[in-house]
Tab-separated table of C-alpha atoms in Angstrom:
chain	number	residue	atom	x	y	z
A	1	UNK	CA	-11.872	-8.193	-4.534
A	2	UNK	CA	-9.546	-7.934	-1.491
A	3	UNK	CA	-10.297	-8.676	2.119
A	4	UNK	CA	-9.896	-6.047	4.806
A	5	UNK	CA	-6.419	-6.590	6.243
A	6	UNK	CA	-5.092	-8.602	3.301
A	7	UNK	CA	-1.429	-7.901	2.589
A	8	UNK	CA	-0.672	-6.509	-0.850
A	9	UNK	CA	2.766	-6.785	-2.407
A	10	UNK	CA	2.513	-7.645	-6.104
A	11	UNK	CA	2.328	-5.036	-8.881
A	12	UNK	CA	-1.078	-6.444	-9.824
A	13	UNK	CA	-2.320	-5.756	-6.262
A	14	UNK	CA	-1.203	-2.130	-6.471
A	15	UNK	CA	-2.780	-1.747	-9.933
A	16	UNK	CA	-6.071	-3.144	-8.626
A	17	UNK	CA	-6.082	-0.730	-5.696
A	18	UNK	CA	-5.377	2.266	-7.932
A	19	UNK	CA	-8.005	1.389	-10.546
A	20	UNK	CA	-10.663	0.498	-7.960
A	21	UNK	CA	-9.738	3.384	-5.632
A	22	UNK	CA	-9.345	1.107	-2.625
A	23	UNK	CA	-7.329	2.599	0.246
A	24	UNK	CA	-4.342	0.890	1.803
A	25	UNK	CA	-2.829	1.013	5.258
A	26	UNK	CA	0.922	1.151	5.691
A	27	UNK	CA	2.887	-0.414	8.524
A	28	UNK	CA	6.492	-0.177	9.586
A	29	UNK	CA	7.576	-2.974	11.910
A	30	UNK	CA	3.946	-3.731	12.899
A	31	UNK	CA	3.199	-0.102	13.713
A	32	UNK	CA	0.721	1.980	11.727
A	33	UNK	CA	2.445	4.614	9.586
A	34	UNK	CA	-0.225	5.918	7.201
A	35	UNK	CA	-3.475	5.176	5.410
A	36	UNK	CA	-4.723	6.471	2.083
A	37	UNK	CA	-4.933	5.925	-1.648
A	38	UNK	CA	-2.029	4.902	-3.853
A	39	UNK	CA	-0.941	7.839	-5.996
A	40	UNK	CA	1.930	6.012	-7.697
A	41	UNK	CA	3.958	2.858	-7.349
A	42	UNK	CA	7.147	1.601	-8.895
A	43	UNK	CA	9.657	-1.163	-8.431
A	44	UNK	CA	11.047	0.341	-5.217
A	45	UNK	CA	8.399	2.698	-3.792
A	46	UNK	CA	4.689	3.277	-3.244
A	47	UNK	CA	3.463	6.872	-3.015
A	48	UNK	CA	0.590	7.581	-0.613
A	49	UNK	CA	-0.373	11.041	0.682
A	50	UNK	CA	2.563	12.565	-1.220
A	51	UNK	CA	5.065	10.361	0.686
A	52	UNK	CA	7.170	7.632	-0.913
A	53	UNK	CA	7.286	4.369	1.085
A	54	UNK	CA	9.893	1.726	0.349
A	55	UNK	CA	8.389	-1.577	-0.748
A	56	UNK	CA	11.206	-3.342	1.121
A	57	UNK	CA	10.799	-1.557	4.447
A	58	UNK	CA	7.031	-1.159	4.758
A	59	UNK	CA	4.081	-3.535	4.758
A	60	UNK	CA	0.997	-2.609	2.725
A	61	UNK	CA	-2.474	-3.815	3.681
A	62	UNK	CA	-5.786	-3.518	1.855
A	63	UNK	CA	-8.493	-1.469	3.596
A	64	UNK	CA	-11.632	-1.667	1.435
A	65	UNK	CA	-14.529	0.314	2.865
A	66	UNK	CA	-12.310	2.617	4.912
Protein backbone atom coordinates (compact mmCIF):
# COMPACT_ATOMS: atom_id res chain seq x y z
CA UNK A 1 0.00 0.00 0.00
CA UNK A 2 2.36 2.78 1.21
CA UNK A 3 6.07 2.64 1.76
CA UNK A 4 7.61 3.39 5.13
CA UNK A 5 8.56 7.07 5.01
CA UNK A 6 6.30 7.97 2.09
CA UNK A 7 4.81 11.44 2.41
CA UNK A 8 1.03 11.59 2.53
CA UNK A 9 -0.88 14.74 1.65
CA UNK A 10 -3.97 13.92 -0.40
CA UNK A 11 -7.40 13.21 1.12
CA UNK A 12 -7.25 9.74 -0.44
CA UNK A 13 -3.98 9.07 1.45
CA UNK A 14 -5.58 10.03 4.76
CA UNK A 15 -8.66 7.90 3.99
CA UNK A 16 -6.44 4.91 3.21
CA UNK A 17 -4.54 5.30 6.47
CA UNK A 18 -7.74 5.54 8.51
CA UNK A 19 -9.44 2.55 6.87
CA UNK A 20 -6.31 0.38 6.98
CA UNK A 21 -5.28 1.58 10.46
CA UNK A 22 -1.79 2.52 9.33
CA UNK A 23 0.04 4.93 11.65
CA UNK A 24 1.58 8.18 10.49
CA UNK A 25 4.49 10.23 11.73
CA UNK A 26 4.24 13.99 11.91
CA UNK A 27 7.08 16.44 11.34
CA UNK A 28 7.40 20.16 11.83
CA UNK A 29 10.32 21.69 9.96
CA UNK A 30 12.08 18.29 9.68
CA UNK A 31 11.73 17.57 13.38
CA UNK A 32 9.59 14.74 14.74
CA UNK A 33 6.43 16.02 16.44
CA UNK A 34 4.21 12.96 16.93
CA UNK A 35 3.33 9.49 15.72
CA UNK A 36 0.01 7.68 15.84
CA UNK A 37 -3.23 6.89 14.07
CA UNK A 38 -5.40 9.43 12.28
CA UNK A 39 -8.55 10.06 14.29
CA UNK A 40 -9.98 12.67 11.92
CA UNK A 41 -8.92 14.83 9.02
CA UNK A 42 -10.44 17.76 7.23
CA UNK A 43 -9.48 20.39 4.72
CA UNK A 44 -7.24 22.24 7.18
CA UNK A 45 -6.29 19.79 9.95
CA UNK A 46 -5.37 16.20 10.78
CA UNK A 47 -6.18 14.92 14.27
CA UNK A 48 -3.72 12.45 15.83
CA UNK A 49 -3.54 11.61 19.55
CA UNK A 50 -6.29 14.15 20.26
CA UNK A 51 -4.19 16.99 18.76
CA UNK A 52 -5.09 18.89 15.60
CA UNK A 53 -2.15 19.43 13.20
CA UNK A 54 -2.36 21.96 10.40
CA UNK A 55 -2.02 20.40 6.96
CA UNK A 56 -0.14 23.53 5.86
CA UNK A 57 2.40 23.61 8.68
CA UNK A 58 3.17 19.94 9.26
CA UNK A 59 4.45 17.10 7.10
CA UNK A 60 2.75 13.70 7.37
CA UNK A 61 4.61 10.47 6.65
CA UNK A 62 3.35 6.90 6.40
CA UNK A 63 4.71 4.44 8.99
CA UNK A 64 3.29 1.01 8.15
CA UNK A 65 4.41 -1.68 10.58
CA UNK A 66 5.17 0.77 13.38
